[in-house]
CSV table of C-alpha atoms in Angstrom, one decimal:
chain,number,residue,atom,x,y,z
A,1,LYS,CA,-4.6,-16.6,-6.8
A,2,ASN,CA,-4.5,-13.4,-8.9
A,3,GLU,CA,-1.2,-12.3,-10.3
A,4,VAL,CA,-0.6,-8.6,-10.9
A,5,GLU,CA,2.0,-7.3,-13.2
A,6,GLN,CA,3.0,-3.7,-13.7
A,7,SER,CA,5.1,-2.1,-16.4
A,8,PRO,CA,7.4,-0.4,-16.7
A,9,GLN,CA,9.2,-0.9,-13.4
A,10,ASN,CA,11.0,2.4,-13.7
A,11,LEU,CA,10.2,5.4,-15.8
A,12,THR,CA,12.1,8.7,-16.1
A,13,ALA,CA,10.5,11.5,-18.2
A,14,GLN,CA,10.8,15.2,-18.8
A,15,GLU,CA,8.3,17.6,-17.2
A,16,GLY,CA,5.3,18.0,-19.4
A,17,GLU,CA,5.4,14.5,-21.0
A,18,PHE,CA,2.4,12.3,-21.1
A,19,ILE,CA,2.9,9.3,-18.8
A,20,THR,CA,1.3,5.8,-19.1
A,21,ILE,CA,1.7,3.0,-16.5
A,22,ASN,CA,0.2,-0.4,-17.2
A,23,CYS,CA,-1.2,-3.1,-15.0
A,24,SER,CA,-2.4,-6.5,-16.0
A,25,TYR,CA,-4.0,-9.2,-13.8
A,26,SER,CA,-4.7,-12.9,-14.3
A,27,VAL,CA,-8.1,-13.5,-12.7
A,28,GLY,CA,-11.3,-11.5,-13.2
A,29,ILE,CA,-12.0,-8.9,-10.6
A,30,SER,CA,-14.7,-6.6,-9.2
A,31,ALA,CA,-12.5,-3.6,-9.0
A,32,LEU,CA,-8.9,-2.4,-9.3
A,33,HIS,CA,-7.1,0.2,-7.2
A,34,TRP,CA,-4.4,2.7,-8.3
A,35,LEU,CA,-2.3,3.9,-5.4
A,36,GLN,CA,0.5,6.5,-5.1
A,37,GLN,CA,3.4,6.0,-2.7
A,38,HIS,CA,5.5,9.0,-1.7
A,39,PRO,CA,9.2,8.8,-0.9
A,40,GLY,CA,8.4,8.8,2.8
A,41,GLY,CA,6.4,5.6,2.4
A,42,GLY,CA,2.9,6.8,2.9
A,43,ILE,CA,0.3,5.6,0.4
A,44,VAL,CA,-2.7,7.4,-0.9
A,45,SER,CA,-5.5,6.0,-3.0
A,46,LEU,CA,-5.9,7.6,-6.5
A,47,PHE,CA,-8.6,5.6,-8.1
A,48,MET,CA,-10.8,2.6,-7.6
A,49,LEU,CA,-12.5,1.5,-10.8
A,50,SER,CA,-14.5,-1.4,-12.0
A,51,SER,CA,-15.2,-0.4,-15.6
A,52,GLY,CA,-14.5,2.3,-18.1
A,53,LYS,CA,-12.5,5.4,-17.2
A,54,LYS,CA,-12.1,7.8,-14.3
A,55,LYS,CA,-10.4,11.2,-14.3
A,56,HIS,CA,-9.2,13.3,-11.5
A,57,GLY,CA,-7.3,16.4,-12.4
A,58,ARG,CA,-4.3,15.4,-14.6
A,59,LEU,CA,-4.7,11.7,-13.7
A,60,ILE,CA,-6.8,9.3,-15.8
A,61,ALA,CA,-7.4,5.6,-15.1
A,62,THR,CA,-8.9,3.2,-17.5
A,63,ILE,CA,-9.7,-0.5,-17.2
A,64,ASN,CA,-10.6,-3.2,-19.8
A,65,ILE,CA,-12.3,-6.0,-17.9
A,66,GLN,CA,-12.2,-8.4,-20.9
A,67,GLU,CA,-8.5,-7.9,-21.4
A,68,LYS,CA,-7.7,-7.8,-17.7
A,69,HIS,CA,-5.7,-4.7,-18.1
A,70,SER,CA,-5.7,-1.2,-16.6
A,71,SER,CA,-3.7,1.9,-17.4
A,72,LEU,CA,-2.9,5.0,-15.4
A,73,HIS,CA,-2.1,8.1,-17.4
A,74,ILE,CA,-0.7,11.4,-16.2
A,75,THR,CA,-1.0,14.4,-18.5
A,76,ALA,CA,1.4,17.4,-18.4
A,77,SER,CA,3.6,15.6,-15.9
A,78,HIS,CA,5.3,17.6,-13.2
A,79,PRO,CA,8.2,16.8,-10.8
A,80,ARG,CA,5.8,16.6,-7.9
A,81,ASP,CA,4.3,13.5,-9.7
A,82,SER,CA,7.5,11.7,-8.9
A,83,ALA,CA,6.4,8.7,-6.8
A,84,VAL,CA,5.8,5.0,-6.9
A,85,TYR,CA,2.5,4.0,-8.5
A,86,ILE,CA,1.0,0.7,-7.4
A,87,CYS,CA,-2.0,-1.2,-8.8
A,88,ALA,CA,-3.9,-3.6,-6.5
A,89,VAL,CA,-6.7,-6.0,-6.9
A,90,PRO,CA,-8.9,-7.7,-4.3
A,91,ASP,CA,-8.7,-11.4,-4.0
A,92,ASP,CA,-9.1,-13.2,-0.7
A,93,LYS,CA,-6.8,-10.4,0.3
A,94,ILE,CA,-5.5,-7.4,-1.6
A,95,ILE,CA,-2.9,-8.3,-4.2
A,96,PHE,CA,-0.4,-5.5,-4.9
A,97,GLY,CA,1.8,-5.0,-8.0
A,98,LYS,CA,5.4,-4.3,-7.4
A,99,GLY,CA,4.9,-0.7,-8.4
A,100,THR,CA,6.3,1.7,-11.1
A,101,ARG,CA,8.9,4.2,-9.9
A,102,LEU,CA,8.3,7.4,-11.8
A,103,HIS,CA,10.8,10.2,-11.9
A,104,ILE,CA,9.9,13.5,-13.6
A,105,LEU,CA,12.8,15.7,-14.4
A,106,PRO,CA,12.3,19.5,-14.4
B,1,SER,CA,-13.3,8.1,4.1
B,2,ALA,CA,-10.8,7.4,6.8
B,3,VAL,CA,-7.7,9.2,8.1
B,4,ILE,CA,-5.0,7.1,9.6
B,5,SER,CA,-2.3,8.5,11.9
B,6,GLN,CA,0.7,6.2,12.1
B,7,LYS,CA,3.8,6.5,14.2
B,8,PRO,CA,6.7,6.5,14.4
B,9,SER,CA,7.3,7.6,10.8
B,10,ARG,CA,10.8,6.3,10.9
B,11,ASP,CA,13.3,4.8,13.4
B,12,ILE,CA,16.7,3.3,13.6
B,13,CYS,CA,16.9,0.3,15.9
B,14,GLN,CA,19.6,-2.0,17.3
B,15,ARG,CA,19.6,-5.7,16.6
B,16,GLY,CA,17.7,-7.6,19.2
B,17,THR,CA,15.4,-4.8,20.3
B,18,SER,CA,11.7,-4.5,19.8
B,19,LEU,CA,9.6,-1.6,18.4
B,20,THR,CA,5.9,-0.9,18.6
B,21,ILE,CA,4.1,0.9,15.8
B,22,GLN,CA,0.8,2.6,16.4
B,23,CYS,CA,-2.1,3.3,14.1
B,24,GLN,CA,-5.0,5.5,15.0
B,25,VAL,CA,-8.1,5.7,12.7
B,26,ASP,CA,-10.5,8.6,12.8
B,27,SER,CA,-13.5,6.3,12.5
B,28,GLN,CA,-14.5,2.9,13.7
B,29,VAL,CA,-13.5,0.0,11.5
B,30,THR,CA,-13.9,-3.7,12.0
B,31,MET,CA,-10.6,-4.8,10.4
B,32,MET,CA,-7.2,-3.2,10.3
B,33,PHE,CA,-4.5,-4.6,8.1
B,34,TRP,CA,-0.7,-4.6,8.7
B,35,TYR,CA,1.6,-4.7,5.8
B,36,ARG,CA,5.4,-5.0,5.3
B,37,GLN,CA,7.2,-3.6,2.3
B,38,GLN,CA,10.7,-4.7,2.0
B,39,PRO,CA,13.1,-2.6,-0.1
B,40,GLY,CA,12.1,-2.7,-3.8
B,41,GLN,CA,9.2,-5.1,-3.1
B,42,SER,CA,5.4,-4.9,-3.1
B,43,LEU,CA,3.3,-4.9,0.0
B,44,THR,CA,3.0,-8.1,1.9
B,45,LEU,CA,0.1,-8.7,4.3
B,46,ILE,CA,1.4,-9.6,7.8
B,47,ALA,CA,-1.9,-10.0,9.6
B,48,THR,CA,-5.5,-8.8,10.0
B,49,ALA,CA,-6.3,-7.2,13.3
B,50,ASN,CA,-9.9,-7.7,14.5
B,51,GLN,CA,-11.2,-6.0,17.6
B,52,GLY,CA,-11.9,-8.4,20.4
B,53,SER,CA,-10.2,-11.4,18.9
B,54,GLU,CA,-6.8,-12.7,18.0
B,55,ALA,CA,-5.2,-11.3,14.9
B,56,THR,CA,-5.1,-13.5,11.9
B,57,TYR,CA,-1.6,-14.0,10.6
B,58,GLU,CA,-0.5,-14.8,7.0
B,59,SER,CA,1.8,-17.6,6.1
B,60,GLY,CA,5.3,-16.8,7.2
B,61,PHE,CA,4.4,-14.4,10.0
B,62,VAL,CA,3.9,-15.5,13.6
B,63,ILE,CA,2.5,-13.9,16.7
B,64,ASP,CA,5.7,-14.2,18.7
B,65,LYS,CA,7.6,-12.1,16.1
B,66,PHE,CA,4.8,-9.6,15.3
B,67,PRO,CA,2.4,-9.3,18.2
B,68,ILE,CA,-0.6,-7.2,17.5
B,69,SER,CA,-3.0,-5.4,19.8
B,70,ARG,CA,-6.5,-4.2,18.8
B,71,PRO,CA,-8.0,-2.8,22.0
B,72,ASN,CA,-10.9,-0.9,20.3
B,73,LEU,CA,-12.3,-0.1,16.8
B,74,THR,CA,-10.1,2.9,16.2
B,75,PHE,CA,-6.6,1.8,17.3
B,76,SER,CA,-4.0,-1.0,16.7
B,77,THR,CA,-0.4,-1.6,17.4
B,78,LEU,CA,2.1,-3.9,15.7
B,79,THR,CA,5.3,-4.8,17.5
B,80,VAL,CA,8.4,-6.0,15.6
B,81,SER,CA,10.2,-8.2,18.2
B,82,ASN,CA,13.8,-9.2,18.5
B,83,MET,CA,14.7,-7.3,15.4
B,84,SER,CA,17.4,-8.2,12.9
B,85,PRO,CA,18.6,-6.3,9.8
B,86,GLU,CA,16.2,-8.4,7.7
B,87,ASP,CA,13.3,-6.6,9.4
B,88,SER,CA,14.4,-3.3,7.9
B,89,SER,CA,11.3,-2.4,5.9
B,90,ILE,CA,8.4,0.0,5.7
B,91,TYR,CA,5.5,-1.1,7.8
B,92,LEU,CA,2.0,0.2,7.0
B,93,CYS,CA,-1.4,-0.1,8.5
B,94,SER,CA,-4.5,0.0,6.3
B,95,VAL,CA,-8.3,-0.1,6.4
B,96,GLU,CA,-10.9,-0.7,3.7
B,97,ASP,CA,-14.1,1.1,3.3
B,98,LYS,CA,-16.2,-2.1,3.0
B,99,ARG,CA,-19.5,-0.4,3.8
B,100,GLY,CA,-19.1,2.3,1.3
B,101,THR,CA,-16.8,2.7,-1.7
B,102,GLY,CA,-14.4,-0.1,-1.1
B,103,GLU,CA,-11.6,2.4,-1.1
B,104,LEU,CA,-8.3,1.6,0.6
B,105,PHE,CA,-6.7,3.9,3.2
B,106,PHE,CA,-3.2,3.7,4.5
B,107,GLY,CA,-1.2,5.2,7.3
B,108,GLU,CA,1.9,7.3,6.5
B,109,GLY,CA,4.2,4.2,6.9
B,110,SER,CA,6.9,3.5,9.5
B,111,ARG,CA,10.3,3.1,7.9
B,112,LEU,CA,12.5,0.9,10.2
B,113,THR,CA,16.2,0.5,9.8
B,114,VAL,CA,17.8,-2.2,12.0
B,115,LEU,CA,21.5,-2.0,12.5
């Protein structure tokens, strides 16, 4: 069974800072998901990637298949980026990390 | 893509009562997934709901406690029965775009507090 670890668990930063959230997994995968969970509980998909890098606005996701590691970066962070960020990998079912709680201060 | 409408968004319930959560998807999907997220924890799969057959429950979850209905390819309900404070969680439904991108889609979540 794949094990998914995220770091840091909690992160507080000032508006404008560059943010990095890390995710590592134990078994090779076909793809990895980055999700964003808002305070109300709803979850939206940010990225699904199987290699290289993807960019959407101020968000960048990278994955290194050999090292079994992925990172989510946020450039020019803003208070509205405050949320829980979750990485997830498919196994016989989806395995979710515990999430990184991000708080951006104005 | 898929848009999932989930309700209720939140509720406060008394011990011993039951609550039914509904999820409506804007497209037909074969499987719908129900998750529980206890405070500070990651998502845990409760069961997979298939249209026309019994739901498949994960270890630690039973049909008597979490009965699921799946009357058609766009709708499912999860009931949390005989609730106790330990059932206070966020419950989410989800689908996967298996025929396309593999992307995951989630409902808005139902935050239950059991007193």
